[in-house]
Amino acid sequence: GQSATPMEGDPEGDVASAMLNADFWEAFAERRPLHCAGIAARLPGEMGLDTLLDAMARGGELGATTAHKAGEPYMRDSVFMAYLDQATLSLAGAERFYRPLLEICDRLGSTSFDYVSARLVLEPPGCVGATLGADADLFAIQLRGERRLSIAQPVAGLPVSMPRPKPLLAAAMQPGDVVFVPAGLECRSSVVAPSFSVQAASKASRPAPEGPGPTVYALLSLRTGEQTVEASLGRYLNDLLRQSALAQETDGFLRSAITRRTRAAGCDEAQLSSAAAEFASKVSAAGLVQHYRERMRRLRAQQTADATTSAANAPSKPAGVSSSTVLRVSDGVCAHCTDGSTAAQFKRGTETLNMPIADSASYLITDLTDGAPHKVSALRCADEYEKICVCQILVFKGCLEIVQ
């Protein structure tokens, strides 16, 4: 692959150029992590609540969104249920759903790193994701919430009696901060200590819960296994075998199976040498570089095409519940819940649904028990993402209905 080279210019507001500053290139050359505070400050404001959950839901339909809990895959009926069960949601190919990430990936890829892809991660409050072993150079961009990062050499393979590696970098990540993590290092995160409280709202009888929200960050892969010399050479040789104009005899010979057994049984050494020489004449360093550049160009073009298709197929507004949706208890349903409760009751005729809930969701359900229409954004819940997930699940179950 090509060597990473600095980008020229630093236009105001260009996050990609701000990320590739002089300090970054020094850290990149020395293969050490780097924390850059606030250089992506405009991104958090462009990642709206509804945009993120809609992208996660659409990614789930395409198989791009996965859920993990305690480092293991966690399968539920929907991303909403997975999030409510304290699972971390991860959206691969996030640039297809989030235009600002696509612009950063395209600029980094077309000028410095050939091809860059993004992953969007949503962690519930208090959740600590599994240790990240960077198998590629990464940019980690904090978009929402706060967390502490510790980056060090991996502990895998070290004897138990040996001291653990000291952190190469410890950083408190705020929205808009960026960290560069070189390949081969381990990244551990911890959440800022939660401090739940309940403050009085406009009505003394309706306390408003407060507490830490979720953590959202993006991981940009700068160099992946597909860009190594080994992978690039293998793809180059494979394409040469399929596409090169070889002599018919050579083409047929190379398509046949040559094993130790067939060679020992009398494989024609002269034919083997002739075929190898003809094929080797098609191979060149310049050809490998050109093949690599064309392959990266096609990947970037496909990345842009996928994002365009995703945008064209996206609904003009979220298909499900959003912060602007107006909800009420479904017609014929009676709901009962109290602040701080761990259960909610929904009754229709002679049927009763006793639903276990997190106490943090009790406040918003209590708001809805009056039967009146409520805008989702006005419901009480410390975690705005939890609020939408709870409402969406209750709509799925027929307990709530969207007011047209």
Tab-separated table of C-alpha atoms in Angstrom:
chain	number	residue	atom	x	y	z
A	1	GLY	CA	0.000	0.000	0.000
A	2	GLN	CA	0.858	3.629	-0.181
A	3	SER	CA	2.588	5.367	2.675
A	4	ALA	CA	0.390	7.666	4.710
A	5	THR	CA	1.216	11.250	3.834
A	6	PRO	CA	0.106	14.501	5.442
A	7	MET	CA	-2.811	16.362	3.887
A	8	GLU	CA	-2.324	19.888	2.711
A	9	GLY	CA	-4.360	22.743	4.081
A	10	ASP	CA	-6.615	22.931	7.103
A	11	PRO	CA	-9.878	24.575	6.058
A	12	GLU	CA	-12.020	25.862	8.895
A	13	GLY	CA	-14.471	23.240	10.073
A	14	ASP	CA	-12.783	20.394	8.163
A	15	VAL	CA	-12.656	17.662	10.791
A	16	ALA	CA	-10.477	15.356	8.689
A	17	SER	CA	-7.792	18.009	8.253
A	18	ALA	CA	-7.924	18.891	11.941
A	19	MET	CA	-7.414	15.232	12.839
A	20	LEU	CA	-4.342	14.927	10.610
A	21	ASN	CA	-2.346	17.668	12.296
A	22	ALA	CA	1.403	17.793	12.861
A	23	ASP	CA	1.096	16.109	16.282
A	24	PHE	CA	-0.772	13.212	14.694
A	25	TRP	CA	1.857	12.595	12.026
A	26	GLU	CA	4.587	12.588	14.678
A	27	ALA	CA	2.615	10.061	16.771
A	28	PHE	CA	1.837	8.028	13.649
A	29	ALA	CA	5.540	7.768	12.780
A	30	GLU	CA	6.464	6.815	16.350
A	31	ARG	CA	3.528	4.358	16.660
A	32	ARG	CA	2.214	5.867	19.878
A	33	PRO	CA	-1.333	6.874	20.874
A	34	LEU	CA	-2.430	10.511	20.836
A	35	HIS	CA	-5.332	12.405	22.414
A	36	CYS	CA	-6.591	15.512	20.599
A	37	ALA	CA	-9.177	17.431	22.619
A	38	GLY	CA	-12.117	19.069	20.879
A	39	ILE	CA	-10.889	18.817	17.271
A	40	ALA	CA	-14.163	17.181	16.148
A	41	ALA	CA	-16.372	19.490	18.199
A	42	ARG	CA	-18.942	20.029	15.440
A	43	LEU	CA	-19.718	16.307	15.013
A	44	PRO	CA	-21.696	15.711	18.260
A	45	GLY	CA	-24.163	18.424	17.288
A	46	GLU	CA	-24.765	16.718	13.948
A	47	MET	CA	-25.481	13.342	15.562
A	48	GLY	CA	-29.076	13.776	16.695
A	49	LEU	CA	-30.935	11.379	18.943
A	50	ASP	CA	-33.403	10.329	16.265
A	51	THR	CA	-30.688	10.045	13.605
A	52	LEU	CA	-28.659	7.601	15.674
A	53	LEU	CA	-31.484	5.274	16.709
A	54	ASP	CA	-32.976	5.311	13.207
A	55	ALA	CA	-29.558	4.349	11.776
A	56	MET	CA	-29.207	1.552	14.357
A	57	ALA	CA	-32.686	0.238	13.530
A	58	ARG	CA	-32.132	0.345	9.749
A	59	GLY	CA	-28.732	-1.258	10.215
A	60	GLY	CA	-30.420	-4.041	12.169
A	61	GLU	CA	-32.657	-4.798	9.178
A	62	LEU	CA	-29.548	-5.104	6.985
A	63	GLY	CA	-27.523	-7.147	9.459
A	64	ALA	CA	-25.095	-4.273	10.039
A	65	THR	CA	-26.108	-3.640	13.668
A	66	THR	CA	-24.948	-6.125	16.273
A	67	ALA	CA	-25.417	-6.287	20.045
A	68	HIS	CA	-22.861	-7.473	22.618
A	69	LYS	CA	-23.043	-7.937	26.359
A	70	ALA	CA	-20.075	-8.839	28.544
A	71	GLY	CA	-18.051	-9.306	25.360
A	72	GLU	CA	-20.428	-11.922	23.907
A	73	PRO	CA	-22.998	-11.608	21.084
A	74	TYR	CA	-26.415	-10.813	22.532
A	75	MET	CA	-29.404	-11.604	20.323
A	76	ARG	CA	-32.830	-10.098	20.979
A	77	ASP	CA	-35.911	-9.439	18.855
A	78	SER	CA	-34.838	-5.860	18.131
A	79	VAL	CA	-32.070	-3.365	18.829
A	80	PHE	CA	-34.498	-1.615	21.192
A	81	MET	CA	-34.821	-4.682	23.432
A	82	ALA	CA	-31.063	-5.265	23.313
A	83	TYR	CA	-30.358	-1.688	24.450
A	84	LEU	CA	-32.897	-1.948	27.291
A	85	ASP	CA	-31.089	-5.126	28.410
A	86	GLN	CA	-27.870	-3.104	28.769
A	87	ALA	CA	-26.257	-4.469	25.607
A	88	THR	CA	-23.806	-2.410	23.569
A	89	LEU	CA	-25.009	-1.693	20.009
A	90	SER	CA	-22.499	-1.510	17.158
A	91	LEU	CA	-23.249	-0.333	13.616
A	92	ALA	CA	-20.707	-1.469	10.983
A	93	GLY	CA	-20.341	0.654	7.860
A	94	ALA	CA	-21.817	3.597	9.758
A	95	GLU	CA	-20.713	5.993	7.022
A	96	ARG	CA	-23.532	4.575	4.862
A	97	PHE	CA	-26.098	5.955	7.327
A	98	TYR	CA	-24.402	9.087	8.647
A	99	ARG	CA	-23.272	11.628	6.071
A	100	PRO	CA	-20.694	13.525	8.223
A	101	LEU	CA	-18.841	10.235	8.838
A	102	LEU	CA	-18.890	9.464	5.109
A	103	GLU	CA	-17.299	12.841	4.344
A	104	ILE	CA	-14.515	12.202	6.867
A	105	CYS	CA	-13.910	8.644	5.610
A	106	ASP	CA	-13.844	9.803	1.995
A	107	ARG	CA	-11.407	12.630	2.680
A	108	LEU	CA	-9.081	10.490	4.764
A	109	GLY	CA	-9.272	7.665	2.215
A	110	SER	CA	-8.798	9.713	-0.935
A	111	THR	CA	-5.820	11.660	0.388
A	112	SER	CA	-3.939	9.709	3.052
A	113	PHE	CA	-5.135	6.224	3.954
A	114	ASP	CA	-6.600	4.818	0.724
A	115	TYR	CA	-9.801	3.442	2.286
A	116	VAL	CA	-11.368	4.259	5.651
A	117	SER	CA	-14.526	2.766	7.152
A	118	ALA	CA	-16.451	3.667	10.307
A	119	ARG	CA	-18.208	1.837	13.110
A	120	LEU	CA	-20.682	3.566	15.430
A	121	VAL	CA	-20.959	2.298	19.015
A	122	LEU	CA	-23.777	3.035	21.489
A	123	GLU	CA	-23.206	1.989	25.112
A	124	PRO	CA	-25.990	2.262	27.753
A	125	PRO	CA	-25.294	4.292	30.921
A	126	GLY	CA	-22.838	2.556	33.212
A	127	CYS	CA	-21.968	-0.054	30.604
A	128	VAL	CA	-18.302	-0.852	30.016
A	129	GLY	CA	-17.522	-2.372	26.637
A	130	ALA	CA	-15.063	-5.204	26.158
A	131	THR	CA	-11.365	-4.404	25.849
A	132	LEU	CA	-10.647	-3.296	22.287
A	133	GLY	CA	-7.653	-4.917	20.652
A	134	ALA	CA	-6.841	-2.664	17.719
A	135	ASP	CA	-6.080	-4.858	14.709
A	136	ALA	CA	-5.830	-1.715	12.572
A	137	ASP	CA	-4.834	1.896	13.147
A	138	LEU	CA	-7.904	3.631	14.573
A	139	PHE	CA	-9.353	7.045	15.223
A	140	ALA	CA	-11.853	6.991	18.115
A	141	ILE	CA	-14.187	10.002	18.053
A	142	GLN	CA	-16.283	10.727	21.147
A	143	LEU	CA	-19.762	11.869	20.083
A	144	ARG	CA	-21.837	11.716	23.267
A	145	GLY	CA	-21.223	11.149	26.962
A	146	GLU	CA	-17.922	10.891	28.812
A	147	ARG	CA	-15.539	7.998	29.360
A	148	ARG	CA	-11.970	7.342	30.404
A	149	LEU	CA	-9.596	5.530	28.081
A	150	SER	CA	-6.432	3.651	28.959
A	151	ILE	CA	-4.237	2.509	26.063
A	152	ALA	CA	-1.402	0.051	26.659
A	153	GLN	CA	0.499	-2.855	25.197
A	154	PRO	CA	-1.585	-6.073	25.145
A	155	VAL	CA	-1.375	-8.420	28.115
A	156	ALA	CA	-2.069	-11.559	26.059
A	157	GLY	CA	0.814	-14.002	26.309
A	158	LEU	CA	2.379	-12.407	29.377
A	159	PRO	CA	3.096	-14.716	32.331
A	160	VAL	CA	0.843	-14.099	35.309
A	161	SER	CA	3.871	-13.253	37.453
A	162	MET	CA	4.975	-10.418	35.164
A	163	PRO	CA	3.820	-6.862	35.918
A	164	ARG	CA	1.053	-5.521	33.709
A	165	PRO	CA	2.104	-2.986	31.055
A	166	LYS	CA	1.758	0.611	32.166
A	167	PRO	CA	-0.635	2.775	30.123
A	168	LEU	CA	0.942	4.580	27.200
A	169	LEU	CA	-1.935	7.061	27.337
A	170	ALA	CA	-4.761	7.792	29.770
A	171	ALA	CA	-7.376	10.231	28.552
A	172	ALA	CA	-10.710	11.603	29.755
A	173	MET	CA	-12.844	11.711	26.617
A	174	GLN	CA	-15.362	14.509	26.121
A	175	PRO	CA	-17.700	14.943	23.123
A	176	GLY	CA	-15.616	16.143	20.172
A	177	ASP	CA	-12.362	14.570	21.413
A	178	VAL	CA	-10.370	12.248	19.148
A	179	VAL	CA	-7.842	9.547	20.089
A	180	PHE	CA	-5.433	7.852	17.693
A	181	VAL	CA	-4.837	4.166	18.581
A	182	PRO	CA	-2.027	2.411	16.656
A	183	ALA	CA	-2.599	-1.183	15.588
A	184	GLY	CA	-1.542	-3.810	18.132
A	185	LEU	CA	-2.420	-1.840	21.277
A	186	GLU	CA	-5.234	-2.533	23.741
A	187	CYS	CA	-7.796	0.106	24.608
A	188	ARG	CA	-9.725	-0.180	27.857
A	189	SER	CA	-12.570	2.172	28.751
A	190	SER	CA	-14.342	3.021	31.982
A	191	VAL	CA	-17.365	5.185	32.555
A	192	VAL	CA	-17.428	8.344	34.604
A	193	ALA	CA	-18.836	7.448	38.035
A	194	PRO	CA	-22.634	7.739	37.820
A	195	SER	CA	-24.408	10.046	40.224
A	196	PHE	CA	-28.139	9.484	39.878
A	197	SER	CA	-30.380	12.047	41.512
A	198	VAL	CA	-33.973	13.142	41.430
A	199	GLN	CA	-34.816	16.812	41.179
A	200	ALA	CA	-38.177	18.474	41.477
A	201	ALA	CA	-39.865	19.265	38.188
A	202	SER	CA	-42.414	21.988	37.537
A	203	LYS	CA	-44.936	19.992	39.564
A	204	ALA	CA	-43.862	18.830	43.005
A	205	SER	CA	-45.692	15.529	42.474
A	206	ARG	CA	-43.695	14.730	39.357
A	207	PRO	CA	-39.967	14.503	40.198
A	208	ALA	CA	-37.680	14.474	37.184
A	209	PRO	CA	-34.982	11.746	37.221
A	210	GLU	CA	-31.460	12.768	36.306
A	211	GLY	CA	-28.360	10.700	35.716
A	212	PRO	CA	-25.631	9.893	33.203
A	213	GLY	CA	-26.724	9.212	29.662
A	214	PRO	CA	-25.316	6.696	27.206
A	215	THR	CA	-21.929	6.855	25.517
A	216	VAL	CA	-21.672	7.167	21.745
A	217	TYR	CA	-18.432	7.049	19.795
A	218	ALA	CA	-17.202	6.286	16.286
A	219	LEU	CA	-14.242	4.070	15.365
A	220	LEU	CA	-12.522	4.868	12.057
A	221	SER	CA	-10.285	2.084	10.697
A	222	LEU	CA	-7.360	3.657	8.854
A	223	ARG	CA	-5.575	0.483	7.779
A	224	THR	CA	-7.213	-2.944	7.751
A	225	GLY	CA	-6.065	-6.448	6.858
A	226	GLU	CA	-7.333	-5.909	3.310
A	227	GLN	CA	-4.637	-3.281	2.833
A	228	THR	CA	-1.629	-5.338	3.910
A	229	VAL	CA	1.056	-6.296	1.411
A	230	GLU	CA	0.174	-9.973	1.812
A	231	ALA	CA	-3.541	-9.488	1.086
A	232	SER	CA	-2.868	-7.066	-1.757
A	233	LEU	CA	-0.341	-9.384	-3.391
A	234	GLY	CA	-2.698	-12.350	-3.110
A	235	ARG	CA	-5.564	-10.448	-4.759
A	236	TYR	CA	-3.237	-9.121	-7.469
A	237	LEU	CA	-1.940	-12.594	-8.376
A	238	ASN	CA	-5.439	-14.072	-8.260
A	239	ASP	CA	-6.775	-11.431	-10.655
A	240	LEU	CA	-3.777	-11.948	-12.951
A	241	LEU	CA	-4.555	-15.652	-13.146
A	242	ARG	CA	-8.182	-14.944	-14.036
A	243	GLN	CA	-7.721	-11.998	-16.374
A	244	SER	CA	-4.267	-12.194	-17.988
A	245	ALA	CA	-3.934	-13.325	-21.621
A	246	LEU	CA	-1.851	-16.458	-21.048
A	247	ALA	CA	-1.041	-19.067	-23.660
A	248	GLN	CA	-3.756	-21.714	-23.844
A	249	GLU	CA	-1.370	-24.448	-22.753
A	250	THR	CA	-0.132	-22.365	-19.816
A	251	ASP	CA	-3.664	-21.380	-18.779
A	252	GLY	CA	-4.790	-25.001	-18.774
A	253	PHE	CA	-1.742	-26.142	-16.849
A	254	LEU	CA	-2.168	-23.450	-14.167
A	255	ARG	CA	-5.823	-24.373	-13.752
A	256	SER	CA	-4.923	-28.001	-13.052
A	257	ALA	CA	-4.203	-29.233	-9.551
A	258	ILE	CA	-0.538	-29.699	-8.710
A	259	THR	CA	0.094	-31.511	-5.437
A	260	ARG	CA	3.080	-33.329	-3.994
A	261	ARG	CA	1.511	-36.590	-5.064
A	262	THR	CA	0.904	-35.607	-8.703
A	263	ARG	CA	4.303	-33.986	-8.930
A	264	ALA	CA	5.970	-37.118	-7.547
A	265	ALA	CA	3.990	-39.176	-10.031
A	266	GLY	CA	5.658	-37.482	-12.946
A	267	CYS	CA	4.583	-33.860	-13.305
A	268	ASP	CA	6.261	-32.285	-16.306
A	269	GLU	CA	8.990	-30.125	-14.742
A	270	ALA	CA	9.645	-28.362	-18.027
A	271	GLN	CA	5.974	-27.453	-18.402
A	272	LEU	CA	5.866	-26.254	-14.791
A	273	SER	CA	8.941	-24.066	-15.296
A	274	SER	CA	7.567	-22.677	-18.560
A	275	ALA	CA	4.179	-21.838	-17.054
A	276	ALA	CA	5.764	-20.246	-13.977
A	277	ALA	CA	8.094	-18.152	-16.130
A	278	GLU	CA	5.251	-16.930	-18.363
A	279	PHE	CA	3.102	-16.024	-15.372
A	280	ALA	CA	6.036	-14.343	-13.606
A	281	SER	CA	6.557	-12.163	-16.665
A	282	LYS	CA	3.115	-10.672	-16.066
A	283	VAL	CA	3.936	-9.736	-12.466
A	284	SER	CA	5.549	-6.406	-11.614
A	285	ALA	CA	5.813	-4.004	-8.707
A	286	ALA	CA	4.193	-1.290	-10.792
A	287	GLY	CA	1.325	-3.654	-11.627
A	288	LEU	CA	0.809	-4.457	-7.944
A	289	VAL	CA	0.680	-0.755	-7.007
A	290	GLN	CA	-1.733	0.016	-9.837
A	291	HIS	CA	-3.958	-2.937	-8.891
A	292	TYR	CA	-3.988	-1.821	-5.251
A	293	ARG	CA	-4.887	1.773	-6.130
A	294	GLU	CA	-7.692	0.655	-8.419
A	295	ARG	CA	-9.044	-1.721	-5.777
A	296	MET	CA	-9.079	1.060	-3.171
A	297	ARG	CA	-10.759	3.423	-5.653
A	298	ARG	CA	-13.497	0.858	-6.267
A	299	LEU	CA	-14.011	0.396	-2.525
A	300	ARG	CA	-14.410	4.154	-2.024
A	301	ALA	CA	-16.799	4.376	-4.984
A	302	GLN	CA	-18.878	1.497	-3.589
A	303	GLN	CA	-18.873	3.154	-0.167
A	304	THR	CA	-20.307	6.343	-1.664
A	305	ALA	CA	-22.831	4.423	-3.764
A	306	ASP	CA	-24.030	2.480	-0.708
A	307	ALA	CA	-24.472	5.724	1.234
A	308	THR	CA	-26.429	7.250	-1.648
A	309	THR	CA	-28.702	4.201	-1.842
A	310	SER	CA	-29.207	4.227	1.925
A	311	ALA	CA	-30.145	7.910	1.867
A	312	ALA	CA	-32.562	7.372	-1.035
A	313	ASN	CA	-34.281	4.491	0.767
A	314	ALA	CA	-34.460	6.256	4.120
A	315	PRO	CA	-37.900	7.515	5.144
A	316	SER	CA	-38.394	11.276	5.293
A	317	LYS	CA	-38.932	10.844	9.034
A	318	PRO	CA	-38.176	7.924	11.376
A	319	ALA	CA	-40.515	5.021	10.639
A	320	GLY	CA	-41.041	4.279	14.340
A	321	VAL	CA	-41.079	6.332	17.501
A	322	SER	CA	-38.935	9.470	17.604
A	323	SER	CA	-38.476	12.303	20.070
A	324	SER	CA	-41.163	14.323	18.259
A	325	THR	CA	-43.742	11.498	18.196
A	326	VAL	CA	-46.964	12.054	20.166
A	327	LEU	CA	-48.157	8.967	22.069
A	328	ARG	CA	-50.963	7.932	24.350
A	329	VAL	CA	-52.206	4.737	25.971
A	330	SER	CA	-53.966	2.633	23.343
A	331	ASP	CA	-57.739	2.848	23.101
A	332	GLY	CA	-59.362	0.425	25.531
A	333	VAL	CA	-56.185	-0.026	27.589
A	334	CYS	CA	-55.791	1.079	31.199
A	335	ALA	CA	-52.232	1.610	32.425
A	336	HIS	CA	-50.904	1.762	35.968
A	337	CYS	CA	-47.396	2.624	37.138
A	338	THR	CA	-45.780	4.759	39.835
A	339	ASP	CA	-42.497	6.629	39.965
A	340	GLY	CA	-39.623	4.336	40.925
A	341	SER	CA	-41.609	1.151	40.344
A	342	THR	CA	-40.077	-1.934	38.724
A	343	ALA	CA	-43.331	-3.110	37.126
A	344	ALA	CA	-46.066	-1.597	34.964
A	345	GLN	CA	-49.563	-2.935	34.432
A	346	PHE	CA	-51.561	-2.697	31.220
A	347	LYS	CA	-55.142	-3.977	31.258
A	348	ARG	CA	-57.536	-4.474	28.339
A	349	GLY	CA	-60.876	-5.967	29.268
A	350	THR	CA	-60.204	-9.133	31.233
A	351	GLU	CA	-56.585	-9.418	30.057
A	352	THR	CA	-53.770	-7.962	32.127
A	353	LEU	CA	-50.118	-7.579	31.147
A	354	ASN	CA	-47.766	-7.257	34.120
A	355	MET	CA	-44.528	-5.991	32.597
A	356	PRO	CA	-41.199	-5.917	34.468
A	357	ILE	CA	-39.425	-2.608	33.831
A	358	ALA	CA	-36.316	-0.787	34.965
A	359	ASP	CA	-37.098	1.805	37.630
A	360	SER	CA	-35.595	4.420	35.316
A	361	ALA	CA	-38.452	3.779	32.842
A	362	SER	CA	-41.189	4.093	35.464
A	363	TYR	CA	-41.308	7.884	35.294
A	364	LEU	CA	-42.190	8.081	31.607
A	365	ILE	CA	-44.786	5.303	31.889
A	366	THR	CA	-46.330	7.086	34.892
A	367	ASP	CA	-46.638	10.213	32.741
A	368	LEU	CA	-48.603	8.237	30.157
A	369	THR	CA	-51.042	6.622	32.591
A	370	ASP	CA	-53.316	9.690	32.485
A	371	GLY	CA	-54.428	8.611	28.980
A	372	ALA	CA	-53.673	12.005	27.455
A	373	PRO	CA	-51.412	12.492	24.402
A	374	HIS	CA	-47.778	13.205	25.280
A	375	LYS	CA	-44.832	14.205	23.124
A	376	VAL	CA	-42.001	11.726	23.656
A	377	SER	CA	-39.446	14.482	24.278
A	378	ALA	CA	-41.582	15.757	27.188
A	379	LEU	CA	-41.726	12.419	29.004
A	380	ARG	CA	-39.495	12.016	32.059
A	381	CYS	CA	-36.467	9.744	31.685
A	382	ALA	CA	-32.790	10.401	32.390
A	383	ASP	CA	-31.671	8.467	29.296
A	384	GLU	CA	-33.194	9.876	26.096
A	385	TYR	CA	-32.319	6.699	24.193
A	386	GLU	CA	-33.974	4.484	26.800
A	387	LYS	CA	-37.063	6.668	26.552
A	388	ILE	CA	-37.481	6.062	22.818
A	389	CYS	CA	-36.706	2.341	23.148
A	390	VAL	CA	-39.300	1.867	25.905
A	391	CYS	CA	-41.946	3.744	23.927
A	392	GLN	CA	-41.151	1.764	20.777
A	393	ILE	CA	-41.470	-1.578	22.600
A	394	LEU	CA	-44.784	-0.512	24.155
A	395	VAL	CA	-46.063	0.464	20.699
A	396	PHE	CA	-44.983	-2.961	19.382
A	397	LYS	CA	-46.943	-4.628	22.203
A	398	GLY	CA	-50.055	-2.547	21.550
A	399	CYS	CA	-49.906	-0.812	24.939
A	400	LEU	CA	-49.327	2.614	23.362
A	401	GLU	CA	-50.490	4.126	20.092
A	402	ILE	CA	-49.138	6.947	17.974
A	403	VAL	CA	-51.483	9.920	17.780
A	404	GLN	CA	-51.965	10.848	14.135
